[in-house]
mmCIF file with all atom_site columns, C-alpha atoms and ligand atoms in Angstrom:
data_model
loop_
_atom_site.group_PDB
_atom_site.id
_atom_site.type_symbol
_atom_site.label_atom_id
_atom_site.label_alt_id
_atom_site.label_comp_id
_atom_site.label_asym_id
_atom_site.label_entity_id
_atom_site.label_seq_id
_atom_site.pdbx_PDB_ins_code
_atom_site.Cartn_x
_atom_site.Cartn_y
_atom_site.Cartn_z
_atom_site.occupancy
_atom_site.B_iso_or_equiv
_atom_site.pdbx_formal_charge
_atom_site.auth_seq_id
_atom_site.auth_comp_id
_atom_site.auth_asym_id
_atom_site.auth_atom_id
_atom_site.pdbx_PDB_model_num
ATOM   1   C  CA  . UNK A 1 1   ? -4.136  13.012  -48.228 1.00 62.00 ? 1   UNK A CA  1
ATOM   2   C  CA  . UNK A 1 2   ? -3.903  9.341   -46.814 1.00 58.00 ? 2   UNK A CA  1
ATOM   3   C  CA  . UNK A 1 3   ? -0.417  10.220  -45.418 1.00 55.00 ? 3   UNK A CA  1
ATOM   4   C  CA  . UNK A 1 4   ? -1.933  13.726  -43.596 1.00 64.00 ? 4   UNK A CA  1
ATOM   5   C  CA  . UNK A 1 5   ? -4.567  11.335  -42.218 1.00 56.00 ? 5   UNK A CA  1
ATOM   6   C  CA  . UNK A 1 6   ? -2.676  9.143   -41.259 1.00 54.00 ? 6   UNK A CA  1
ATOM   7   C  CA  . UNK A 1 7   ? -0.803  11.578  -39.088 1.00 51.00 ? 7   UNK A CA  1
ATOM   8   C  CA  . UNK A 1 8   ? -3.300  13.081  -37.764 1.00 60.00 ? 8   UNK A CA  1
ATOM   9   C  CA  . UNK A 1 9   ? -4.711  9.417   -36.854 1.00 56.00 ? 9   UNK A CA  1
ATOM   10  C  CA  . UNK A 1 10  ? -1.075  8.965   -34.994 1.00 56.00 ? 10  UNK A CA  1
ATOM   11  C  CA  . UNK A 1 11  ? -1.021  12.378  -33.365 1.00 57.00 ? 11  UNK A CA  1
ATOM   12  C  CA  . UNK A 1 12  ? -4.786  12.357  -32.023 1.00 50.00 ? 12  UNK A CA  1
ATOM   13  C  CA  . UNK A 1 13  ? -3.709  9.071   -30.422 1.00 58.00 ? 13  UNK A CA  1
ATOM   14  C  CA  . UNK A 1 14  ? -0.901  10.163  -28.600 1.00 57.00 ? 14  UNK A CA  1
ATOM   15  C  CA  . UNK A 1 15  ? -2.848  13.051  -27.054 1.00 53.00 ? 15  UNK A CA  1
ATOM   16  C  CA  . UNK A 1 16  ? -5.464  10.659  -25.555 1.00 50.00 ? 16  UNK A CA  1
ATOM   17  C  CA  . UNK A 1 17  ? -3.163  8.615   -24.340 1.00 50.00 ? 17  UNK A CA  1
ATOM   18  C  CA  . UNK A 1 18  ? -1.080  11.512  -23.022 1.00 48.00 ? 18  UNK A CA  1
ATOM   19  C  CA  . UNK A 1 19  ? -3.853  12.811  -21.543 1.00 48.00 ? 19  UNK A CA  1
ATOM   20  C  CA  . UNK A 1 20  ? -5.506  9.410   -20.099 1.00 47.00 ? 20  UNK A CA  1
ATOM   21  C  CA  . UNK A 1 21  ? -2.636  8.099   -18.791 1.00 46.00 ? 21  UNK A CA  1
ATOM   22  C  CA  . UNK A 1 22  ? -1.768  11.900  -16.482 1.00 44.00 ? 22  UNK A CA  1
ATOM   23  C  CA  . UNK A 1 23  ? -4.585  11.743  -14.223 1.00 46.00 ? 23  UNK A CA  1
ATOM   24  C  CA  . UNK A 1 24  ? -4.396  8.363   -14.125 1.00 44.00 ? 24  UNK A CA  1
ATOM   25  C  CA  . UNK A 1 25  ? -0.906  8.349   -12.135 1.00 45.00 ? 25  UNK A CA  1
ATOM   26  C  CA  . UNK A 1 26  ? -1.752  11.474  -10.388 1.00 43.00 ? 26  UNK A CA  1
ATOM   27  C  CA  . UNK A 1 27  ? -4.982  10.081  -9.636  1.00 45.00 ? 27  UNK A CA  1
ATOM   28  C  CA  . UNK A 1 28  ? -3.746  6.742   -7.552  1.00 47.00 ? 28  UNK A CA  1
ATOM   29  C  CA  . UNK A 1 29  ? -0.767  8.969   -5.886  1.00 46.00 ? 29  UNK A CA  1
ATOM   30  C  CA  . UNK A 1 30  ? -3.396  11.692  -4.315  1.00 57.00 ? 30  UNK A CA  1
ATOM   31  C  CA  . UNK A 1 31  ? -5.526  8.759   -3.340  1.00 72.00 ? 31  UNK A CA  1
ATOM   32  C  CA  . UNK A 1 32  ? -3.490  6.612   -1.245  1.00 90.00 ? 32  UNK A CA  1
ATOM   33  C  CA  . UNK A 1 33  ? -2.556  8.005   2.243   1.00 95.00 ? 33  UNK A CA  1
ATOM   34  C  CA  . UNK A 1 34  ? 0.828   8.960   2.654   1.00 96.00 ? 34  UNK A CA  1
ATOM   35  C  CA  . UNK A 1 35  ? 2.680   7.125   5.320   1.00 97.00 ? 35  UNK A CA  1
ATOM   36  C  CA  . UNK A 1 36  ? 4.598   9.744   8.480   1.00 97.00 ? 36  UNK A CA  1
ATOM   37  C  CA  . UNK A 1 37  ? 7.880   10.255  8.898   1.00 96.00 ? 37  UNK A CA  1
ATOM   38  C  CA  . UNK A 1 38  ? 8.937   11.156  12.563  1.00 94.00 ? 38  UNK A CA  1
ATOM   39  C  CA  . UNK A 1 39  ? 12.777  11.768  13.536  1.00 93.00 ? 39  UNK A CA  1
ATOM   40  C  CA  . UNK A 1 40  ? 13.883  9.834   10.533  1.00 91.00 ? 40  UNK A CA  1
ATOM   41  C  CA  . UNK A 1 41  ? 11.622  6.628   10.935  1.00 95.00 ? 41  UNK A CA  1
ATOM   42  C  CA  . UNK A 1 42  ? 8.553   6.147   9.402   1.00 98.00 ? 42  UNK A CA  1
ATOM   43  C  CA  . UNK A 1 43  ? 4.887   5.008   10.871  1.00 98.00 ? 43  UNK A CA  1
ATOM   44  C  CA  . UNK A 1 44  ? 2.439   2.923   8.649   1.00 98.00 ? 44  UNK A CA  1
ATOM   45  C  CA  . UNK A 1 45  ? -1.044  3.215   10.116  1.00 98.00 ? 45  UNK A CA  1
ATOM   46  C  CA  . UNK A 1 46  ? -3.058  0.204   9.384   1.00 98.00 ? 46  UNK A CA  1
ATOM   47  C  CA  . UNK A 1 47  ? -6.395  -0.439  10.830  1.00 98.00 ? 47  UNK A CA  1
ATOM   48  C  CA  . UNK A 1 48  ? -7.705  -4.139  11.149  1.00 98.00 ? 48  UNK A CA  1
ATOM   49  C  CA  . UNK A 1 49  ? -11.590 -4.598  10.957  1.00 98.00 ? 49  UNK A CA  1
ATOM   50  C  CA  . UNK A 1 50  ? -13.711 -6.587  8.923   1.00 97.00 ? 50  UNK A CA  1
ATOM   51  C  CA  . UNK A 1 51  ? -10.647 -6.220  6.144   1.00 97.00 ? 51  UNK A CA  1
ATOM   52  C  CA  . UNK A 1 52  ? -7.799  -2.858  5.982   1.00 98.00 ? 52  UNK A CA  1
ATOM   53  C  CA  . UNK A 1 53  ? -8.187  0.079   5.601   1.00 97.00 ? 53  UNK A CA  1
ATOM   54  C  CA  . UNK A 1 54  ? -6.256  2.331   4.310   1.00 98.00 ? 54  UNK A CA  1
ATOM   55  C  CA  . UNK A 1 55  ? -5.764  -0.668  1.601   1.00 97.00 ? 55  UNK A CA  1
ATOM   56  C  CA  . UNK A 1 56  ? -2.869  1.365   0.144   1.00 98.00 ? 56  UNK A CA  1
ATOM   57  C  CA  . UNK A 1 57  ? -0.424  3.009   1.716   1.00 98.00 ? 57  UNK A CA  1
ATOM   58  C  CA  . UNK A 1 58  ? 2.652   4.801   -0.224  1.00 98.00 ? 58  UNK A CA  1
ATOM   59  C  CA  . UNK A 1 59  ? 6.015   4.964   1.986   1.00 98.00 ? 59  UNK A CA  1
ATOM   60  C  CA  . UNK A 1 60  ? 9.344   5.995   0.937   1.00 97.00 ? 60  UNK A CA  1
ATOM   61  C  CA  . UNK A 1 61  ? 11.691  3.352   0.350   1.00 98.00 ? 61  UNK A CA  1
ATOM   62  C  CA  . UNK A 1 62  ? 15.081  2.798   2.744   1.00 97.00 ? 62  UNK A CA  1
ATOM   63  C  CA  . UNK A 1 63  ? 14.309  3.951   5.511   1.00 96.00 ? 63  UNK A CA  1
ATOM   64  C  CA  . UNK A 1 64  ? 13.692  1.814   8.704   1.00 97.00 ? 64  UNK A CA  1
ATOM   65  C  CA  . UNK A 1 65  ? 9.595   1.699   9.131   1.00 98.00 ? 65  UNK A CA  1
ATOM   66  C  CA  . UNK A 1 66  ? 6.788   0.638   11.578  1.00 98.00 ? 66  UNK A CA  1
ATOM   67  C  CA  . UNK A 1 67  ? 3.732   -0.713  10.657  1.00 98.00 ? 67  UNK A CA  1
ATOM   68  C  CA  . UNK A 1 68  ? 1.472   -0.253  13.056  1.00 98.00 ? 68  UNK A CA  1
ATOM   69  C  CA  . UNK A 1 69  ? -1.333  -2.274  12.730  1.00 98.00 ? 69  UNK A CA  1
ATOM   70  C  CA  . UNK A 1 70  ? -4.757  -1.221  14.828  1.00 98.00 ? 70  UNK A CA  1
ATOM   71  C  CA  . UNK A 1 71  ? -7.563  -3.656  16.175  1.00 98.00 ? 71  UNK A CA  1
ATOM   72  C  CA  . UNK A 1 72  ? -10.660 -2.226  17.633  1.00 97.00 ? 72  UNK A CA  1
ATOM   73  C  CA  . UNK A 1 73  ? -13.445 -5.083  18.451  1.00 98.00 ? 73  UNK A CA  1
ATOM   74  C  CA  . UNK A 1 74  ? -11.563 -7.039  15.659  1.00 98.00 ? 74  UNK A CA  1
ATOM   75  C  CA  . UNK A 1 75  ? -13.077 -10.651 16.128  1.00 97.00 ? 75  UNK A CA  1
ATOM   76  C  CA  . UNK A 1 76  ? -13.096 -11.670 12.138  1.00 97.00 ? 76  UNK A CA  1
ATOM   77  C  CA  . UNK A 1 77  ? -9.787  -12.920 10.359  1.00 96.00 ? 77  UNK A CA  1
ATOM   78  C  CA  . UNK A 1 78  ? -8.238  -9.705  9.614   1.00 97.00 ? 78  UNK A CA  1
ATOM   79  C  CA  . UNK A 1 79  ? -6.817  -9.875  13.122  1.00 98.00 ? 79  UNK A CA  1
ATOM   80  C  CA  . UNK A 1 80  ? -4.610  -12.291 11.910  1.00 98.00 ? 80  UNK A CA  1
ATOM   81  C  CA  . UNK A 1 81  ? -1.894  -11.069 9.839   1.00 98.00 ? 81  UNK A CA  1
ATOM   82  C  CA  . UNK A 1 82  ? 0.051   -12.474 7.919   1.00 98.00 ? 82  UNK A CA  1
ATOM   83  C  CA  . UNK A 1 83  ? 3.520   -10.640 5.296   1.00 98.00 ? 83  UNK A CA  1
ATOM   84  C  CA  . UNK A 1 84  ? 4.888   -13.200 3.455   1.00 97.00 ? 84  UNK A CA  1
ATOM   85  C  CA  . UNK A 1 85  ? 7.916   -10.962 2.460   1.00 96.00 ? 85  UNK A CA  1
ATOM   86  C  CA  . UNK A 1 86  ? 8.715   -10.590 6.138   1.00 97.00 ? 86  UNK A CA  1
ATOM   87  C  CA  . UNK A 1 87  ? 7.584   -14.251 6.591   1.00 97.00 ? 87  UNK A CA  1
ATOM   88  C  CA  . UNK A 1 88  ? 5.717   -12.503 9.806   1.00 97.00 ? 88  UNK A CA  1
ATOM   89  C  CA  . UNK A 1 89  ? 2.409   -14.328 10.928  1.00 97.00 ? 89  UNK A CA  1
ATOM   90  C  CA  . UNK A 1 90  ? 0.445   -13.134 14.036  1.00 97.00 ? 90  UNK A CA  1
ATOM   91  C  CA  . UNK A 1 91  ? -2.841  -13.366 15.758  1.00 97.00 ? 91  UNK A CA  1
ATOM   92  C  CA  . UNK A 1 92  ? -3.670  -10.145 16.906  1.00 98.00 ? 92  UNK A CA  1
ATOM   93  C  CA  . UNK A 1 93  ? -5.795  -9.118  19.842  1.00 97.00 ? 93  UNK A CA  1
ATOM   94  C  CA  . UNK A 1 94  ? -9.089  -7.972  19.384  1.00 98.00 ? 94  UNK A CA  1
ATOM   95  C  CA  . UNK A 1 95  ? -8.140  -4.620  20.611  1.00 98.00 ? 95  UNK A CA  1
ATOM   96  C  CA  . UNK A 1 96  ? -4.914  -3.025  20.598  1.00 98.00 ? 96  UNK A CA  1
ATOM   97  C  CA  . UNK A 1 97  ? -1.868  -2.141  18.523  1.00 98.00 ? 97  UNK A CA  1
ATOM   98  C  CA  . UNK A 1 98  ? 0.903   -4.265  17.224  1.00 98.00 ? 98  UNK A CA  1
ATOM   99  C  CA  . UNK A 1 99  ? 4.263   -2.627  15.705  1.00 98.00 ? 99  UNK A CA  1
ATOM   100 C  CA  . UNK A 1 100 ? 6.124   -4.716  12.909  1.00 98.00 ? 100 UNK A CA  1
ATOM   101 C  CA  . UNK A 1 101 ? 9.298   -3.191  12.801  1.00 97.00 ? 101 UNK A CA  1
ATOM   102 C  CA  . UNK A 1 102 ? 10.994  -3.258  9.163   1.00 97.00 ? 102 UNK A CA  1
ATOM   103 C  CA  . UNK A 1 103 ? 14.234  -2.415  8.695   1.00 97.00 ? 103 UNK A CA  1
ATOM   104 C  CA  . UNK A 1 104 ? 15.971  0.226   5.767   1.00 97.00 ? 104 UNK A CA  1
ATOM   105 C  CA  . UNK A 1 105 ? 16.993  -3.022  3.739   1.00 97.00 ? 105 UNK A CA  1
ATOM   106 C  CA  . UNK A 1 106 ? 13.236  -4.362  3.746   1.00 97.00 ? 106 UNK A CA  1
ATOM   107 C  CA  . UNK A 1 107 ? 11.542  -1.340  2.981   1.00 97.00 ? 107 UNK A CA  1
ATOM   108 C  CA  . UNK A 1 108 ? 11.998  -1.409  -0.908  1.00 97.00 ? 108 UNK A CA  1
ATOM   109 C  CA  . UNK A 1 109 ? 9.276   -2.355  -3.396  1.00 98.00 ? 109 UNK A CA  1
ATOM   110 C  CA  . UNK A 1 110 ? 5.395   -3.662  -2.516  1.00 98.00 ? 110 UNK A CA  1
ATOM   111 C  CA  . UNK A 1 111 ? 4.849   -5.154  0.517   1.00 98.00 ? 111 UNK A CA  1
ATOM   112 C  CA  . UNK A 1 112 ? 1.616   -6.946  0.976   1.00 98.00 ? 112 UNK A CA  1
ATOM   113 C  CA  . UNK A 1 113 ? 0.216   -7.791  4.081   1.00 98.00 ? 113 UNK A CA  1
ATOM   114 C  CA  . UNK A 1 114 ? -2.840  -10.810 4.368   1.00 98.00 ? 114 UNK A CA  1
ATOM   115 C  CA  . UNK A 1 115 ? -5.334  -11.848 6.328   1.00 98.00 ? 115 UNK A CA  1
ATOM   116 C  CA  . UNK A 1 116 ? -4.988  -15.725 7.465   1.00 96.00 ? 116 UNK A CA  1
ATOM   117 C  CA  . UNK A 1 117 ? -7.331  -17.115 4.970   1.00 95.00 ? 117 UNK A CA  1
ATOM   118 C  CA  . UNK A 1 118 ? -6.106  -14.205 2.175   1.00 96.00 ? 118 UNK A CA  1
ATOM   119 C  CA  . UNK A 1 119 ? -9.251  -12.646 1.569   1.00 96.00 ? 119 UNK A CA  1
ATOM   120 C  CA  . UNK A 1 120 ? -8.289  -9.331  3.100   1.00 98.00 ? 120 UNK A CA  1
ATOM   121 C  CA  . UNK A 1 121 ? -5.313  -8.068  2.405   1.00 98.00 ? 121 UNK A CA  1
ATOM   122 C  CA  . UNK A 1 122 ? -3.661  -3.933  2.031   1.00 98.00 ? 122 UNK A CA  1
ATOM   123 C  CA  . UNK A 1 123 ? -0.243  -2.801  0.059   1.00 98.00 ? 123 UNK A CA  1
ATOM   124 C  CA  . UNK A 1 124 ? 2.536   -0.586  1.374   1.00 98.00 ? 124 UNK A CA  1
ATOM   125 C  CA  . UNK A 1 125 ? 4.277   0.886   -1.596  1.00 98.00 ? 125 UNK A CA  1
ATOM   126 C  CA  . UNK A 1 126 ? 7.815   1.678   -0.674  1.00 98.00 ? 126 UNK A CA  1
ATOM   127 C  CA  . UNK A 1 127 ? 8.856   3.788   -3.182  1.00 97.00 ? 127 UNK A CA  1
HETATM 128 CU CU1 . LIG B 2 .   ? -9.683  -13.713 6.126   1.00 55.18 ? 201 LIG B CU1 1
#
């Protein structure tokens, strides 16, 4: 009795977990945008205004990218951008677009880019 409880204890927990942790995953992959791949290269589409957006971007990892960072009226700190990884540090104009080129080697793991003061900031997921 105590032992078929106990299983069914064990067994019950395993399926909420199982089922938790599924949409979970496939929850955070369908909401991040995707980033493009064009001719073998891939583009990163980052908008700076009042903060990033998309926050999250997922890339594939080793394979030479460009982040392409957009400014449109930007006159608060995101338009300065900083990557530690890439030790990269910029003040952007207030309109335009700036590429960061990153090669195959770099494009592995998270990369996190900041604003300045690190109060903004978005993730590219190489993976
Ligand atoms: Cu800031």
């Amino acid at each position: 009795m105590v032992i078929a409880l106990l299983i069914s204890v064990v067994v019950i927990g395993w399926a909420v977990s199982f089922v938790s942790s599924k949409p979970s995953t496939g929850g955070t992959a369908q909401a991040a945008p995707t980033a493009t791949i064009v001719d073998g290269k891939q583009f990163v589409d980052i908008t700076a205004k009042a903060g990033y957006s998309p926050r999250v971007v997922i890339a594939k990892a080793g394979i030479p990218t460009t982040i392409r960072v957009t400014t449109n009226g930007t006159f608060d700190c995101s338009a300065s951008v900083v990557i530690p990884k890439l030790s990269y540090q910029k003040f952007l104009q207030p309109s335009g677009t700036e590429d960061i080129q990153i090669s195959a080697e770099q494009a592995t793991g998270t990369l996190q880019g900041l604003c300045a003061m690190g109060m903004y900031n978005f993730q590219i997921k190489f993976q």
